[in-house]
């Protein structure tokens, strides 16, 4: 396998900043516990607060895309990270339930500002043929930081859950400082010509189809993460085993990066690669339904992580390729709302299915949905414009652009 070209300095700095930021991103799973233990809220109330956070991330993601294209990438990233630090500090300092709720909503409103500009920077800094690799490395950076985050959470959480939020705030500020000092200054956004039609991502049917399948994938992903500890406990296994499975998933994401550069994988069209990814997810979820031992669960987790790795790299590269010039931030922001929708719905759907049908039905239903998504990708997912046949070959029928209609 030939040695891959070095990524641009901007992308390498963003990867480093992502690891730094992710090292502290261990407080969110403990938000419900903090609200219950420190403020005496019921489980239902704590769940509603977490859902409110998830809802707030949707306008946050959209605002991040618009700000990225208006005030600049670096400025938006720094603004989002500082907002997260402020919200985390407010949660740690809260002395009443209303103040904790306000901090959680503020955190949601700032939480996703970082994503669209950082993803837009990646899409602009690398040539189209390297975007899949760059976005795959972004997911690996998140996974690498997550492994360290789990260890820090285990240490700090023994003393006081509030320390987790303060540590998260500190890493957000450290990441903001790194971005502010290392990335080049934002260039003033060019004003669109008077006659140029406005860019409306949701009028692009190609993006809408990718958003629909991406939301279904995000829902399966989030439902699996949130339901796994409960499912393990229901089967009589320690809920703490979920931590081992999450670590196995992160390690697989990091170690399997070279697989994305195999010629057989790189030659796959985006619809075919995404279909393969969902077949791997279906196989892993079927393994969860059938597994009766920890090694079997770890093996199923590794298979699912390979599917996740293929989805993240291909999906975000596709969205960046579909965006008109200067609109990558907004296209990626709209696509990213799939995670906010999933974060809001997954706790409800997963727990209800688990409570009324059991673990085998939970994982089997999720696997069946992945099979449906694999078939859907082959029919509705557009090819990247960079994958169209070379001149002289028969071209597919024209697809509408973001300005059509």
Short mmCIF file of N, CA, C and O in Angstrom, two decimals, residues 81-213:
data_model
loop_
_atom_site.label_atom_id
_atom_site.label_comp_id
_atom_site.label_asym_id
_atom_site.label_seq_id
_atom_site.Cartn_x
_atom_site.Cartn_y
_atom_site.Cartn_z
N UNK A 81 -16.49 27.02 21.44
CA UNK A 81 -15.75 26.40 22.54
C UNK A 81 -15.84 27.24 23.82
O UNK A 81 -15.99 26.69 24.91
N UNK A 82 -15.74 28.55 23.67
CA UNK A 82 -15.87 29.41 24.86
C UNK A 82 -17.29 29.34 25.43
O UNK A 82 -17.47 29.36 26.66
N UNK A 83 -18.29 29.24 24.55
CA UNK A 83 -19.66 29.09 25.03
C UNK A 83 -19.85 27.79 25.79
O UNK A 83 -20.53 27.75 26.83
N UNK A 84 -19.24 26.71 25.29
CA UNK A 84 -19.31 25.43 26.01
C UNK A 84 -18.64 25.53 27.38
O UNK A 84 -19.16 25.00 28.37
N UNK A 85 -17.49 26.19 27.44
CA UNK A 85 -16.79 26.34 28.71
C UNK A 85 -17.65 27.11 29.71
O UNK A 85 -17.72 26.76 30.89
N UNK A 86 -18.30 28.17 29.24
CA UNK A 86 -19.16 28.97 30.11
C UNK A 86 -20.33 28.13 30.63
O UNK A 86 -20.66 28.15 31.82
N UNK A 87 -20.95 27.35 29.74
CA UNK A 87 -22.10 26.53 30.13
C UNK A 87 -21.68 25.43 31.10
O UNK A 87 -22.38 25.14 32.09
N UNK A 88 -20.54 24.79 30.84
CA UNK A 88 -20.05 23.74 31.73
C UNK A 88 -19.77 24.30 33.13
O UNK A 88 -20.08 23.66 34.14
N UNK A 89 -19.19 25.47 33.18
CA UNK A 89 -18.92 26.10 34.47
C UNK A 89 -20.23 26.43 35.19
O UNK A 89 -20.34 26.27 36.41
N UNK A 90 -21.23 26.89 34.43
CA UNK A 90 -22.52 27.21 35.03
C UNK A 90 -23.18 25.96 35.62
O UNK A 90 -23.77 26.01 36.71
N UNK A 91 -23.08 24.84 34.93
CA UNK A 91 -23.64 23.58 35.45
C UNK A 91 -22.91 23.17 36.72
O UNK A 91 -23.54 22.77 37.72
N UNK A 92 -21.58 23.27 36.71
CA UNK A 92 -20.81 22.88 37.89
C UNK A 92 -21.12 23.78 39.09
O UNK A 92 -21.09 23.33 40.24
N UNK A 93 -21.42 25.05 38.82
CA UNK A 93 -21.67 26.01 39.91
C UNK A 93 -23.14 26.08 40.30
O UNK A 93 -23.48 26.80 41.26
N UNK A 94 -24.02 25.36 39.61
CA UNK A 94 -25.45 25.47 39.87
C UNK A 94 -25.80 25.00 41.28
O UNK A 94 -25.27 24.01 41.77
N UNK A 95 -26.68 25.73 41.92
CA UNK A 95 -27.13 25.39 43.27
C UNK A 95 -28.63 25.10 43.32
O UNK A 95 -29.19 24.89 44.40
N UNK A 96 -29.28 25.11 42.16
CA UNK A 96 -30.70 24.80 42.09
C UNK A 96 -30.98 24.12 40.76
O UNK A 96 -30.19 24.22 39.81
N UNK A 97 -32.12 23.44 40.69
CA UNK A 97 -32.47 22.73 39.47
C UNK A 97 -32.67 23.70 38.30
O UNK A 97 -32.17 23.42 37.19
N UNK A 98 -33.37 24.83 38.47
CA UNK A 98 -33.53 25.74 37.33
C UNK A 98 -32.20 26.25 36.77
O UNK A 98 -32.04 26.37 35.55
N UNK A 99 -31.23 26.51 37.63
CA UNK A 99 -29.93 26.98 37.13
C UNK A 99 -29.19 25.87 36.39
O UNK A 99 -28.50 26.12 35.40
N UNK A 100 -29.35 24.63 36.85
CA UNK A 100 -28.72 23.50 36.13
C UNK A 100 -29.37 23.30 34.77
O UNK A 100 -28.69 23.02 33.78
N UNK A 101 -30.71 23.46 34.71
CA UNK A 101 -31.42 23.33 33.44
C UNK A 101 -30.97 24.43 32.48
O UNK A 101 -30.72 24.17 31.28
N UNK A 102 -30.85 25.65 32.99
CA UNK A 102 -30.39 26.76 32.14
C UNK A 102 -29.00 26.48 31.59
O UNK A 102 -28.71 26.74 30.42
N UNK A 103 -28.13 25.93 32.44
CA UNK A 103 -26.78 25.59 31.98
C UNK A 103 -26.80 24.51 30.92
O UNK A 103 -26.03 24.57 29.95
N UNK A 104 -27.69 23.52 31.06
CA UNK A 104 -27.78 22.44 30.09
C UNK A 104 -28.27 22.94 28.73
O UNK A 104 -27.75 22.54 27.68
N UNK A 105 -29.27 23.83 28.75
CA UNK A 105 -29.77 24.39 27.49
C UNK A 105 -28.71 25.27 26.83
O UNK A 105 -28.50 25.21 25.61
N UNK A 106 -28.02 26.09 27.64
CA UNK A 106 -26.93 26.91 27.11
C UNK A 106 -25.84 26.04 26.49
O UNK A 106 -25.30 26.35 25.43
N UNK A 107 -25.55 24.92 27.14
CA UNK A 107 -24.54 24.00 26.61
C UNK A 107 -24.99 23.46 25.25
O UNK A 107 -24.19 23.37 24.31
N UNK A 108 -26.26 23.09 25.15
CA UNK A 108 -26.77 22.61 23.87
C UNK A 108 -26.67 23.65 22.77
O UNK A 108 -26.32 23.34 21.63
N UNK A 109 -26.95 24.91 23.10
CA UNK A 109 -26.91 25.98 22.10
C UNK A 109 -25.50 26.28 21.62
O UNK A 109 -25.31 26.78 20.51
N UNK A 110 -24.50 25.99 22.46
CA UNK A 110 -23.11 26.23 22.07
C UNK A 110 -22.42 24.97 21.57
O UNK A 110 -21.39 25.05 20.89
N UNK A 111 -22.99 23.81 21.87
CA UNK A 111 -22.30 22.53 21.71
C UNK A 111 -21.92 22.22 20.27
O UNK A 111 -20.85 21.67 20.00
N UNK A 112 -22.79 22.57 19.32
CA UNK A 112 -22.56 22.19 17.92
C UNK A 112 -22.01 23.32 17.06
O UNK A 112 -21.83 23.14 15.85
N UNK A 113 -21.76 24.50 17.63
CA UNK A 113 -21.18 25.58 16.84
C UNK A 113 -19.83 25.19 16.25
O UNK A 113 -19.45 25.63 15.17
N UNK A 114 -19.12 24.33 16.95
CA UNK A 114 -17.77 23.92 16.54
C UNK A 114 -17.78 23.08 15.27
O UNK A 114 -16.88 23.20 14.43
N UNK A 115 -18.78 22.22 15.12
CA UNK A 115 -18.72 21.18 14.10
C UNK A 115 -18.72 21.70 12.65
O UNK A 115 -17.83 21.36 11.87
N UNK A 116 -19.72 22.50 12.22
CA UNK A 116 -19.73 22.90 10.80
C UNK A 116 -18.47 23.64 10.35
O UNK A 116 -17.94 23.33 9.28
N UNK A 117 -17.96 24.63 11.12
CA UNK A 117 -16.75 25.30 10.63
C UNK A 117 -15.53 24.39 10.59
O UNK A 117 -14.71 24.49 9.67
N UNK A 118 -15.38 23.50 11.56
CA UNK A 118 -14.23 22.60 11.54
C UNK A 118 -14.33 21.63 10.37
O UNK A 118 -13.34 21.36 9.68
N UNK A 119 -15.53 21.13 10.09
CA UNK A 119 -15.72 20.24 8.95
C UNK A 119 -15.53 20.99 7.63
O UNK A 119 -14.98 20.44 6.67
N UNK A 120 -15.99 22.25 7.59
CA UNK A 120 -15.80 23.05 6.37
C UNK A 120 -14.32 23.31 6.12
O UNK A 120 -13.86 23.28 4.96
N UNK A 121 -13.56 23.56 7.17
CA UNK A 121 -12.12 23.76 7.02
C UNK A 121 -11.45 22.52 6.45
O UNK A 121 -10.56 22.61 5.59
N UNK A 122 -11.86 21.35 6.94
CA UNK A 122 -11.30 20.11 6.43
C UNK A 122 -11.63 19.96 4.94
O UNK A 122 -10.75 19.64 4.12
N UNK A 123 -12.87 20.21 4.56
CA UNK A 123 -13.28 20.02 3.17
C UNK A 123 -12.57 20.99 2.24
O UNK A 123 -12.32 20.67 1.06
N UNK A 124 -12.22 22.18 2.75
CA UNK A 124 -11.55 23.18 1.92
C UNK A 124 -10.04 22.99 1.88
O UNK A 124 -9.38 23.43 0.93
N UNK A 125 -9.49 22.36 2.91
CA UNK A 125 -8.03 22.26 3.02
C UNK A 125 -7.46 21.09 2.24
O UNK A 125 -6.26 21.07 1.94
N UNK A 126 -8.29 20.10 1.93
CA UNK A 126 -7.78 18.91 1.23
C UNK A 126 -8.47 18.80 -0.12
O UNK A 126 -9.62 19.21 -0.27
N UNK A 127 -7.79 18.24 -1.12
CA UNK A 127 -8.45 18.01 -2.42
C UNK A 127 -9.57 17.00 -2.27
O UNK A 127 -9.56 16.17 -1.35
N UNK A 128 -10.55 17.04 -3.17
CA UNK A 128 -11.72 16.16 -3.04
C UNK A 128 -11.37 14.68 -2.89
O UNK A 128 -12.04 13.96 -2.14
N UNK A 129 -10.32 14.21 -3.56
CA UNK A 129 -10.01 12.79 -3.50
C UNK A 129 -9.47 12.36 -2.14
O UNK A 129 -9.38 11.16 -1.86
N UNK A 130 -9.11 13.31 -1.28
CA UNK A 130 -8.59 12.98 0.05
C UNK A 130 -9.59 13.28 1.17
O UNK A 130 -9.25 13.14 2.34
N UNK A 131 -10.79 13.72 0.83
CA UNK A 131 -11.76 14.11 1.87
C UNK A 131 -12.22 12.92 2.70
O UNK A 131 -12.41 13.04 3.92
N UNK A 132 -12.41 11.78 2.06
CA UNK A 132 -12.86 10.60 2.81
C UNK A 132 -11.82 10.26 3.88
O UNK A 132 -12.17 10.01 5.05
N UNK A 133 -10.55 10.25 3.52
CA UNK A 133 -9.50 9.95 4.48
C UNK A 133 -9.47 10.98 5.60
O UNK A 133 -9.34 10.64 6.79
N UNK A 134 -9.59 12.27 5.25
CA UNK A 134 -9.52 13.32 6.26
C UNK A 134 -10.66 13.20 7.27
O UNK A 134 -10.46 13.31 8.48
N UNK A 135 -11.88 12.97 6.77
CA UNK A 135 -13.02 12.85 7.69
C UNK A 135 -12.94 11.56 8.50
O UNK A 135 -13.39 11.51 9.66
N UNK A 136 -12.36 10.50 7.93
CA UNK A 136 -12.16 9.27 8.70
C UNK A 136 -11.17 9.50 9.83
O UNK A 136 -11.36 9.01 10.95
N UNK A 137 -10.11 10.28 9.56
CA UNK A 137 -9.15 10.60 10.61
C UNK A 137 -9.78 11.47 11.69
O UNK A 137 -9.41 11.39 12.86
N UNK A 138 -10.73 12.31 11.31
CA UNK A 138 -11.44 13.11 12.31
C UNK A 138 -12.17 12.21 13.29
O UNK A 138 -12.16 12.43 14.51
N UNK A 139 -12.82 11.17 12.78
CA UNK A 139 -13.52 10.24 13.67
C UNK A 139 -12.52 9.47 14.53
O UNK A 139 -12.80 9.16 15.70
N UNK A 140 -11.33 9.19 13.99
CA UNK A 140 -10.30 8.51 14.77
C UNK A 140 -9.78 9.41 15.89
O UNK A 140 -9.49 8.94 16.99
N UNK A 141 -9.66 10.72 15.61
CA UNK A 141 -9.21 11.66 16.64
C UNK A 141 -10.22 11.71 17.79
O UNK A 141 -9.85 11.76 18.97
N UNK A 142 -11.50 11.69 17.44
CA UNK A 142 -12.54 11.67 18.47
C UNK A 142 -12.43 10.40 19.30
O UNK A 142 -12.52 10.43 20.53
N UNK A 143 -12.21 9.27 18.63
CA UNK A 143 -12.09 7.99 19.33
C UNK A 143 -10.87 7.96 20.24
O UNK A 143 -10.93 7.46 21.37
N UNK A 144 -9.74 8.49 19.75
CA UNK A 144 -8.52 8.51 20.57
C UNK A 144 -8.72 9.35 21.82
O UNK A 144 -8.33 8.97 22.93
N UNK A 145 -9.36 10.51 21.65
CA UNK A 145 -9.63 11.33 22.82
C UNK A 145 -10.61 10.67 23.77
O UNK A 145 -10.49 10.81 24.99
N UNK A 146 -11.57 9.92 23.21
CA UNK A 146 -12.56 9.27 24.06
C UNK A 146 -11.95 8.22 24.97
O UNK A 146 -12.40 8.03 26.10
N UNK A 147 -10.91 7.53 24.48
CA UNK A 147 -10.26 6.52 25.33
C UNK A 147 -9.62 7.17 26.56
O UNK A 147 -9.74 6.67 27.67
N UNK A 148 -8.96 8.31 26.36
CA UNK A 148 -8.39 9.02 27.50
C UNK A 148 -9.46 9.64 28.37
O UNK A 148 -9.31 9.72 29.59
N UNK A 149 -10.55 10.08 27.74
CA UNK A 149 -11.63 10.71 28.50
C UNK A 149 -12.25 9.75 29.51
O UNK A 149 -12.59 10.13 30.63
N UNK A 150 -12.39 8.49 29.11
CA UNK A 150 -12.97 7.51 30.03
C UNK A 150 -12.12 7.33 31.28
O UNK A 150 -12.65 7.21 32.39
N UNK A 151 -10.82 7.34 31.12
CA UNK A 151 -9.93 7.20 32.27
C UNK A 151 -10.03 8.42 33.19
O UNK A 151 -10.09 8.30 34.42
N UNK A 152 -10.07 9.61 32.60
CA UNK A 152 -10.19 10.83 33.41
C UNK A 152 -11.53 10.87 34.15
O UNK A 152 -11.60 11.28 35.31
N UNK A 153 -12.58 10.43 33.47
CA UNK A 153 -13.89 10.40 34.11
C UNK A 153 -13.90 9.46 35.30
O UNK A 153 -14.49 9.74 36.34
N UNK A 154 -13.25 8.31 35.15
CA UNK A 154 -13.21 7.34 36.24
C UNK A 154 -12.47 7.91 37.45
O UNK A 154 -12.83 7.64 38.60
N UNK A 155 -11.44 8.72 37.20
CA UNK A 155 -10.66 9.30 38.31
C UNK A 155 -11.41 10.44 38.99
O UNK A 155 -11.60 10.45 40.21
N UNK A 156 -11.85 11.42 38.18
CA UNK A 156 -12.48 12.61 38.76
C UNK A 156 -13.87 12.32 39.33
O UNK A 156 -14.28 12.91 40.32
N UNK A 157 -14.61 11.40 38.68
CA UNK A 157 -15.97 11.11 39.12
C UNK A 157 -16.04 10.48 40.50
O UNK A 157 -17.10 10.50 41.15
N UNK A 158 -14.93 9.95 40.99
CA UNK A 158 -14.93 9.35 42.32
C UNK A 158 -15.04 10.41 43.41
O UNK A 158 -15.49 10.13 44.52
N UNK A 159 -14.57 11.63 43.11
CA UNK A 159 -14.61 12.69 44.12
C UNK A 159 -15.90 13.50 44.04
O UNK A 159 -16.62 13.64 45.01
N UNK A 160 -16.17 14.05 42.86
CA UNK A 160 -17.34 14.92 42.72
C UNK A 160 -17.68 15.03 41.25
O UNK A 160 -16.81 15.35 40.43
N UNK A 161 -18.95 14.80 40.89
CA UNK A 161 -19.34 14.88 39.49
C UNK A 161 -19.13 16.28 38.93
O UNK A 161 -18.91 16.44 37.72
N UNK A 162 -19.20 17.29 39.79
CA UNK A 162 -19.01 18.66 39.30
C UNK A 162 -17.61 18.87 38.74
O UNK A 162 -17.40 19.73 37.87
N UNK A 163 -16.63 18.10 39.25
CA UNK A 163 -15.27 18.23 38.73
C UNK A 163 -15.19 17.84 37.26
O UNK A 163 -14.35 18.36 36.52
N UNK A 164 -16.06 16.93 36.84
CA UNK A 164 -16.08 16.53 35.43
C UNK A 164 -16.42 17.71 34.53
O UNK A 164 -15.82 17.91 33.47
N UNK A 165 -17.39 18.51 34.96
CA UNK A 165 -17.81 19.65 34.15
C UNK A 165 -16.75 20.75 34.14
O UNK A 165 -16.54 21.42 33.13
N UNK A 166 -16.07 20.94 35.27
CA UNK A 166 -15.00 21.93 35.32
C UNK A 166 -13.82 21.50 34.44
O UNK A 166 -13.21 22.32 33.75
N UNK A 167 -13.50 20.20 34.46
CA UNK A 167 -12.41 19.71 33.62
C UNK A 167 -12.79 19.83 32.14
O UNK A 167 -11.95 20.17 31.30
N UNK A 168 -14.05 19.57 31.82
CA UNK A 168 -14.51 19.72 30.44
C UNK A 168 -14.38 21.17 30.00
O UNK A 168 -13.96 21.47 28.88
N UNK A 169 -14.76 22.09 30.89
CA UNK A 169 -14.64 23.52 30.57
C UNK A 169 -13.18 23.90 30.32
O UNK A 169 -12.87 24.67 29.40
N UNK A 170 -12.27 23.34 31.11
CA UNK A 170 -10.85 23.66 30.94
C UNK A 170 -10.33 23.17 29.59
O UNK A 170 -9.56 23.88 28.91
N UNK A 171 -10.73 21.96 29.17
CA UNK A 171 -10.24 21.46 27.88
C UNK A 171 -10.87 22.24 26.71
O UNK A 171 -10.23 22.41 25.67
N UNK A 172 -12.09 22.72 26.88
CA UNK A 172 -12.70 23.56 25.84
C UNK A 172 -11.89 24.85 25.67
O UNK A 172 -11.63 25.29 24.54
N UNK A 173 -11.51 25.46 26.78
CA UNK A 173 -10.72 26.70 26.70
C UNK A 173 -9.33 26.43 26.12
O UNK A 173 -8.81 27.23 25.34
N UNK A 174 -8.72 25.30 26.49
CA UNK A 174 -7.42 24.94 25.93
C UNK A 174 -7.52 24.73 24.42
O UNK A 174 -6.65 25.18 23.65
N UNK A 175 -8.59 24.09 23.98
CA UNK A 175 -8.80 23.87 22.56
C UNK A 175 -9.03 25.20 21.83
O UNK A 175 -8.51 25.43 20.74
N UNK A 176 -9.82 26.09 22.45
CA UNK A 176 -10.08 27.40 21.85
C UNK A 176 -8.79 28.19 21.69
O UNK A 176 -8.57 28.86 20.67
N UNK A 177 -7.93 28.15 22.71
CA UNK A 177 -6.65 28.86 22.64
C UNK A 177 -5.77 28.29 21.52
O UNK A 177 -5.14 29.05 20.77
N UNK A 178 -5.73 26.98 21.41
CA UNK A 178 -4.94 26.34 20.36
C UNK A 178 -5.44 26.76 18.98
O UNK A 178 -4.65 27.10 18.09
N UNK A 179 -6.75 26.75 18.79
CA UNK A 179 -7.33 27.15 17.50
C UNK A 179 -7.03 28.62 17.21
O UNK A 179 -6.65 28.99 16.10
N UNK A 180 -7.18 29.46 18.24
CA UNK A 180 -6.97 30.91 18.06
C UNK A 180 -5.53 31.23 17.68
O UNK A 180 -5.27 32.11 16.84
N UNK A 181 -4.57 30.52 18.26
CA UNK A 181 -3.17 30.82 18.01
C UNK A 181 -2.63 30.13 16.76
O UNK A 181 -1.73 30.66 16.09
N UNK A 182 -3.15 28.96 16.43
CA UNK A 182 -2.53 28.14 15.39
C UNK A 182 -3.18 28.28 14.02
O UNK A 182 -2.48 28.20 13.00
N UNK A 183 -4.49 28.48 13.97
CA UNK A 183 -5.13 28.57 12.66
C UNK A 183 -4.98 29.97 12.07
O UNK A 183 -4.90 30.96 12.80
N UNK A 184 -4.93 30.08 10.76
CA UNK A 184 -4.80 31.40 10.13
C UNK A 184 -6.03 32.26 10.39
O UNK A 184 -7.13 31.75 10.63
N UNK A 185 -5.81 33.56 10.32
CA UNK A 185 -6.90 34.51 10.55
C UNK A 185 -7.99 34.33 9.51
O UNK A 185 -7.72 34.02 8.34
N UNK A 186 -9.25 34.51 9.94
CA UNK A 186 -10.37 34.42 9.00
C UNK A 186 -10.27 35.52 7.96
O UNK A 186 -9.95 36.68 8.28
N UNK A 187 -10.55 35.15 6.72
CA UNK A 187 -10.64 36.16 5.67
C UNK A 187 -12.06 36.66 5.59
O UNK A 187 -13.02 35.88 5.75
N UNK A 188 -12.25 37.94 5.32
CA UNK A 188 -13.62 38.46 5.21
C UNK A 188 -14.40 37.70 4.15
O UNK A 188 -13.88 37.40 3.07
N UNK A 189 -15.63 37.35 4.49
CA UNK A 189 -16.46 36.60 3.53
C UNK A 189 -16.79 37.48 2.34
O UNK A 189 -17.12 38.66 2.49
N UNK A 190 -16.68 36.94 1.16
CA UNK A 190 -17.02 37.69 -0.06
C UNK A 190 -18.53 37.81 -0.16
O UNK A 190 -19.27 36.86 0.08
N UNK A 191 -18.97 38.99 -0.54
CA UNK A 191 -20.41 39.23 -0.67
C UNK A 191 -20.90 38.61 -1.97
O UNK A 191 -20.28 38.77 -3.03
N UNK A 192 -22.03 37.90 -1.93
CA UNK A 192 -22.53 37.29 -3.16
C UNK A 192 -22.99 38.34 -4.16
O UNK A 192 -23.41 39.43 -3.77
N UNK A 193 -22.90 38.01 -5.42
CA UNK A 193 -23.36 38.94 -6.44
C UNK A 193 -24.86 39.18 -6.29
O UNK A 193 -25.62 38.31 -5.86
N UNK A 194 -25.31 40.38 -6.70
CA UNK A 194 -26.71 40.73 -6.55
C UNK A 194 -27.63 39.77 -7.29
O UNK A 194 -28.74 39.49 -6.86
N UNK A 195 -27.15 39.26 -8.43
CA UNK A 195 -28.01 38.40 -9.24
C UNK A 195 -27.93 36.93 -8.83
O UNK A 195 -28.69 36.12 -9.35
N UNK A 196 -26.99 36.59 -7.94
CA UNK A 196 -26.84 35.19 -7.56
C UNK A 196 -27.99 34.76 -6.66
O UNK A 196 -28.32 35.46 -5.69
N UNK A 197 -28.66 33.64 -6.95
CA UNK A 197 -29.76 33.19 -6.10
C UNK A 197 -29.23 32.74 -4.74
O UNK A 197 -28.09 32.27 -4.63
N UNK A 198 -30.01 32.90 -3.67
CA UNK A 198 -29.55 32.46 -2.35
C UNK A 198 -29.40 30.95 -2.30
O UNK A 198 -30.09 30.21 -3.00
N UNK A 199 -28.47 30.51 -1.47
CA UNK A 199 -28.21 29.08 -1.32
C UNK A 199 -29.11 28.54 -0.22
O UNK A 199 -29.04 28.98 0.93
N UNK A 200 -29.98 27.60 -0.58
CA UNK A 200 -30.90 27.00 0.38
C UNK A 200 -30.66 25.49 0.36
O UNK A 200 -31.19 24.78 -0.50
N UNK A 201 -29.86 25.00 1.32
CA UNK A 201 -29.49 23.58 1.29
C UNK A 201 -30.68 22.62 1.22
O UNK A 201 -30.62 21.61 0.52
N UNK A 202 -31.75 22.93 1.94
CA UNK A 202 -32.87 22.00 1.99
C UNK A 202 -33.65 21.95 0.68
O UNK A 202 -34.56 21.12 0.54
N UNK A 203 -33.33 22.81 -0.28
CA UNK A 203 -33.94 22.70 -1.60
C UNK A 203 -33.12 21.83 -2.54
O UNK A 203 -33.50 21.65 -3.69
N UNK A 204 -32.03 21.32 -2.06
CA UNK A 204 -31.21 20.40 -2.84
C UNK A 204 -31.68 18.98 -2.54
O UNK A 204 -31.46 18.46 -1.45
N UNK A 205 -32.37 18.33 -3.48
CA UNK A 205 -32.92 16.99 -3.19
C UNK A 205 -31.83 15.96 -2.89
O UNK A 205 -32.08 14.98 -2.20
N UNK A 206 -30.63 16.18 -3.42
CA UNK A 206 -29.54 15.26 -3.12
C UNK A 206 -29.19 15.31 -1.64
O UNK A 206 -29.02 14.28 -0.98
N UNK A 207 -29.09 16.53 -1.08
CA UNK A 207 -28.79 16.68 0.33
C UNK A 207 -29.92 16.13 1.19
O UNK A 207 -29.67 15.52 2.24
N UNK A 208 -31.15 16.36 0.78
CA UNK A 208 -32.29 15.87 1.55
C UNK A 208 -32.26 14.35 1.66
O UNK A 208 -32.54 13.77 2.72
N UNK A 209 -31.91 13.66 0.57
CA UNK A 209 -31.84 12.20 0.63
C UNK A 209 -30.72 11.74 1.55
O UNK A 209 -30.89 10.78 2.32
N UNK A 210 -29.57 12.43 1.50
CA UNK A 210 -28.47 12.07 2.39
C UNK A 210 -28.84 12.37 3.84
O UNK A 210 -28.50 11.62 4.76
N UNK A 211 -29.56 13.47 4.07
CA UNK A 211 -30.00 13.82 5.43
C UNK A 211 -30.95 12.76 5.97
O UNK A 211 -30.87 12.39 7.15
N UNK A 212 -31.85 12.26 5.14
CA UNK A 212 -32.82 11.25 5.60
C UNK A 212 -32.12 9.96 6.03
O UNK A 212 -32.37 9.44 7.12
N UNK A 213 -31.22 9.46 5.18
CA UNK A 213 -30.52 8.23 5.55
C UNK A 213 -29.54 8.48 6.69
O UNK A 213 -29.34 7.61 7.54
#
